[in-house]
C-alpha atoms as one frame of an Amber mdcrd trajectory, in Angstrom:
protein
 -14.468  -9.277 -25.662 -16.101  -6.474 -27.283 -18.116  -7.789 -30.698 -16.171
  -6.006 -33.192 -17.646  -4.359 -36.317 -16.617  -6.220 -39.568 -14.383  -3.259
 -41.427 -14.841  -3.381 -45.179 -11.512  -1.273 -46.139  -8.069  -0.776 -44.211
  -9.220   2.699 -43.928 -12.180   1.554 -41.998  -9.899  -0.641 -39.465  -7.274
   2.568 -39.206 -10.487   4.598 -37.990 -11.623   2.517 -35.428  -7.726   1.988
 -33.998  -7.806   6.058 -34.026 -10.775   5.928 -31.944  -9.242   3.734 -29.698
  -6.162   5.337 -29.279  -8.318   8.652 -28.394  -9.825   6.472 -26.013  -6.772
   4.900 -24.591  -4.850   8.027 -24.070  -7.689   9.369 -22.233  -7.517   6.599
 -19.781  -3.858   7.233 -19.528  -4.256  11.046 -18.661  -6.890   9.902 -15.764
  -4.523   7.112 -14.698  -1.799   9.579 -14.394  -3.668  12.562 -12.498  -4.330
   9.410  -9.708  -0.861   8.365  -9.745   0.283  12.331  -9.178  -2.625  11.550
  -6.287  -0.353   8.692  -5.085   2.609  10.917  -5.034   1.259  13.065  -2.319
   0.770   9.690   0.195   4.409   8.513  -0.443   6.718  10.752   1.922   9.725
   9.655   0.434  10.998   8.830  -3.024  11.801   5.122  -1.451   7.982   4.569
  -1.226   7.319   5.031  -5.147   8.287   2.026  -7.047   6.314  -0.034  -5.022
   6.813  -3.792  -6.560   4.524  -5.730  -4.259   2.025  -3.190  -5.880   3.329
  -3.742  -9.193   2.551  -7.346  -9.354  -0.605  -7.343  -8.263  -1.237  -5.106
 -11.205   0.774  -7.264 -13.597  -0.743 -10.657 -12.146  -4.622  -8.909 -12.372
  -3.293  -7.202 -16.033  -1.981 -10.742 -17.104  -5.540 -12.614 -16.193  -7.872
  -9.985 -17.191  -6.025 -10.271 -20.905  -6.945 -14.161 -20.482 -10.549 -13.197
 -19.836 -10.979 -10.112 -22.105  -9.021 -12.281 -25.339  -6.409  -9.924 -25.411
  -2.741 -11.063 -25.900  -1.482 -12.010 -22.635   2.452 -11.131 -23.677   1.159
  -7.369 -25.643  -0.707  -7.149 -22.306   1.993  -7.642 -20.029   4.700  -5.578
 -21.893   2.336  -2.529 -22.505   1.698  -2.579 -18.694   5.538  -2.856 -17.912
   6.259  -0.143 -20.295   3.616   2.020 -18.624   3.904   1.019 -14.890   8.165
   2.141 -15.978   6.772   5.388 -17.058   4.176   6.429 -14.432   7.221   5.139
 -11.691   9.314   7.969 -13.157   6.788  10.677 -13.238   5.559   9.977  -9.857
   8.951   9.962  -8.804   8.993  13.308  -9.780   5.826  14.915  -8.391   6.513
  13.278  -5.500   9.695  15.002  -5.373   7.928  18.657  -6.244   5.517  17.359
  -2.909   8.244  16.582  -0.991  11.240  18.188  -1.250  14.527  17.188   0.936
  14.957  19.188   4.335  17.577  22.093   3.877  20.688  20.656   5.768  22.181
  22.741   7.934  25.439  24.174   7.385
């Protein structure tokens, strides 16, 4: 883990979270332009969800918390919430890539 700086008010500590967050949402934004990249492999919406491909990321998630010190169960539950999230809005790109065949009358 990260050494962390020793904050001398709460002000301090709400700071550095801000920072983080910055930082964090960042990440998110790039993670999400790749999964819209992953939208254009998938030719149908059955390909999306994925789940072998979800728990390798869970199971890698889960033991880099172990090694990194973070909270293995905050870990795991802000990676379900997000992997949820990301399913839906590739789901939808995906769908704008893709649309269904007209069907003939």
């Amino acid at each position: 883990m990260t050494r962390l700086a020793q904050c001398a008010s709460l002000a301090e500590v709400r700071h550095n979270i801000d920072r983080l967050d910055r930082q964090l949402v960042a990440l998110i934004a790039e993670r999400g332009a790749y999964v819209r990249q992953a939208a254009g492999f998938k030719k149908s919406a059955e390909e999306v969800p994925a789940p072998q491909r979800v728990a390798q990321v869970l199971a890698k998630v889960d033991a880099l918390a172990v090694e990194l010190g973070a909270d293995p169960a905050v870990v795991d539950a802000t990676w379900r919430a997000m992997i949820a999230a990301f399913i839906d809005a590739e789901r939808l790109a995906q769908a704008a890539m893709h649309p269904p065949s007209p069907q003939p009358h």
